[in-house]
Amino acid sequence: MTADRTSEAGAEFSHRSVLLDSAVDYLVSDPEGRYVDGTFGRGGHSRLILGRLGVSGGLLGIDKDPEAIKVAEEFAAGDSRFKYFHGSFAELGRAVSEAGWDKVSGVLLDLGVSSPQLDDASRGFSFMREGPLDMRMNPLQSPSAAEWLAHAEEGEIADVIFRYGEERFSRRIARLIVARRQGAPIETTLQLAALVNEAVPKKEKHKHPATRTFQAIRIFINRELEDLEIGLQAAVDRLAPGGRLVVISFHSLEDRLVKRFMRDLARGPRLPKGIPVTAEQEASDYRLIGKASKANAGEVRENVRARSAVMRVLERTDNKHTVQGSA
């Protein structure tokens, strides 16, 4: 897809999915298979996947965001091969069952916040635009970032910013948040960005001081890492033999989790250190496909947000043989 466009309140937002072609190349191995786009967004990957499918193929789009579901409804109305589910990819098993499917030929997860969400100031994801401090991917769920910051203990705020943002000045930031909210609530993105800028004594070159804090609060509010752990397992549980899981990550916390999950599955059962292998071991039912991929220079020039993208691919092989061990 070249670009998606949706309009709201007179504003127009555009988005080109990162690693679009390569992700779909890895994902679609059977034109008549059934696939899951676990992060539908504005349908960038889904549109290309549908273009690769035959008349008997199927695609299920999943997303938390009601704005994404509006686009998914349009897809479903125009193509009977497409189904959608409003929820998190952590609910992938339920979504697949409700679609009337059992196993699938592939699952794609394009993690993090989308460009339309970042570019829409009313969603509260960006520290560069004035808007309500919301950050919810599904605004129907609670709490918003502003609601959480208004009541959370200082220690909890510091722990969230350190854990999910890897921000070394997390305690200084949390202390100033708690002090400032005594006078008036922190309700807008630029209020929080200015506060963080004030709290951080040393600035990183070419990086806004609020970057890590906004990332951390967003991940926490949306339970992104918890959903990812659940969603990865749900995805492999539904993969048919030969099926692939394709995951695109945008920061180190996500990528480390994905890398470890895929690596451990590909290694297969592991015995504790020091115990000699004297019997046959089962081979792994999964294998890694290629190495971690990144966007090329041209894609980064077109979309600067692509520079941090990392794609990893896991395939279910369903090996039935065993590996002979030795003492």
mmCIF file of N, CA and C in Angstrom, residues 29 76 82 97 103 139 141-143 151 156 189 193 212 214 251 253 284 304 320 322:
data_model
loop_
_atom_site.group_PDB
_atom_site.id
_atom_site.type_symbol
_atom_site.label_atom_id
_atom_site.label_comp_id
_atom_site.label_asym_id
_atom_site.label_seq_id
_atom_site.Cartn_x
_atom_site.Cartn_y
_atom_site.Cartn_z
ATOM 1 N N SER A 29 2.396 -17.609 2.472
ATOM 2 C CA SER A 29 2.991 -18.745 1.764
ATOM 3 C C SER A 29 1.948 -19.544 0.991
ATOM 4 N N ALA A 76 -14.437 -5.096 5.344
ATOM 5 C CA ALA A 76 -15.347 -6.246 5.380
ATOM 6 C C ALA A 76 -16.519 -6.062 4.422
ATOM 7 N N PHE A 82 -12.568 -10.946 4.178
ATOM 8 C CA PHE A 82 -12.045 -10.238 5.339
ATOM 9 C C PHE A 82 -13.034 -10.238 6.494
ATOM 10 N N SER A 97 -11.449 -18.186 16.859
ATOM 11 C CA SER A 97 -12.600 -19.075 17.071
ATOM 12 C C SER A 97 -13.902 -18.419 16.620
ATOM 13 N N LYS A 103 -6.943 -23.489 12.865
ATOM 14 C CA LYS A 103 -5.547 -23.108 12.651
ATOM 15 C C LYS A 103 -5.441 -22.070 11.535
ATOM 16 N N PRO A 139 -9.988 4.292 23.545
ATOM 17 C CA PRO A 139 -10.460 5.336 24.463
ATOM 18 C C PRO A 139 -11.655 4.926 25.311
ATOM 19 N N GLN A 141 -11.620 2.347 27.191
ATOM 20 C CA GLN A 141 -11.094 1.720 28.391
ATOM 21 C C GLN A 141 -10.483 2.772 29.311
ATOM 22 N N SER A 142 -10.343 2.449 30.577
ATOM 23 C CA SER A 142 -9.770 3.384 31.553
ATOM 24 C C SER A 142 -8.573 2.727 32.239
ATOM 25 N N PRO A 143 -7.691 3.527 32.848
ATOM 26 C CA PRO A 143 -7.718 4.988 32.904
ATOM 27 C C PRO A 143 -6.942 5.603 31.746
ATOM 28 N N HIS A 151 -3.453 10.199 40.284
ATOM 29 C CA HIS A 151 -3.680 9.437 41.516
ATOM 30 C C HIS A 151 -2.555 8.469 41.890
ATOM 31 N N GLU A 156 5.274 4.401 42.231
ATOM 32 C CA GLU A 156 4.735 3.666 41.088
ATOM 33 C C GLU A 156 5.047 4.394 39.791
ATOM 34 N N THR A 189 -0.661 17.109 26.857
ATOM 35 C CA THR A 189 0.621 16.547 26.437
ATOM 36 C C THR A 189 1.763 17.539 26.623
ATOM 37 N N ALA A 193 5.196 17.257 28.780
ATOM 38 C CA ALA A 193 6.480 17.366 28.080
ATOM 39 C C ALA A 193 7.345 18.455 28.701
ATOM 40 N N ARG A 212 11.270 9.105 26.368
ATOM 41 C CA ARG A 212 11.215 7.872 27.159
ATOM 42 C C ARG A 212 10.020 7.866 28.108
ATOM 43 N N PHE A 214 7.061 9.458 27.755
ATOM 44 C CA PHE A 214 5.822 9.235 27.002
ATOM 45 C C PHE A 214 5.714 7.779 26.564
ATOM 46 N N HIS A 251 10.905 -0.804 19.596
ATOM 47 C CA HIS A 251 11.839 -0.423 20.651
ATOM 48 C C HIS A 251 12.395 -1.674 21.318
ATOM 49 N N LEU A 253 12.571 -2.968 24.296
ATOM 50 C CA LEU A 253 11.812 -3.801 25.225
ATOM 51 C C LEU A 253 10.972 -4.824 24.475
ATOM 52 N N SER A 284 12.613 -29.401 17.900
ATOM 53 C CA SER A 284 11.676 -28.297 17.999
ATOM 54 C C SER A 284 10.683 -28.320 16.850
ATOM 55 N N VAL A 304 10.690 8.458 8.747
ATOM 56 C CA VAL A 304 11.765 8.447 9.741
ATOM 57 C C VAL A 304 11.469 7.485 10.887
ATOM 58 N N LYS A 320 8.260 -34.226 13.550
ATOM 59 C CA LYS A 320 7.801 -35.392 14.309
ATOM 60 C C LYS A 320 8.948 -36.352 14.646
ATOM 61 N N THR A 322 12.864 -37.265 16.259
ATOM 62 C CA THR A 322 13.599 -36.983 17.493
ATOM 63 C C THR A 322 15.075 -36.865 17.184
#
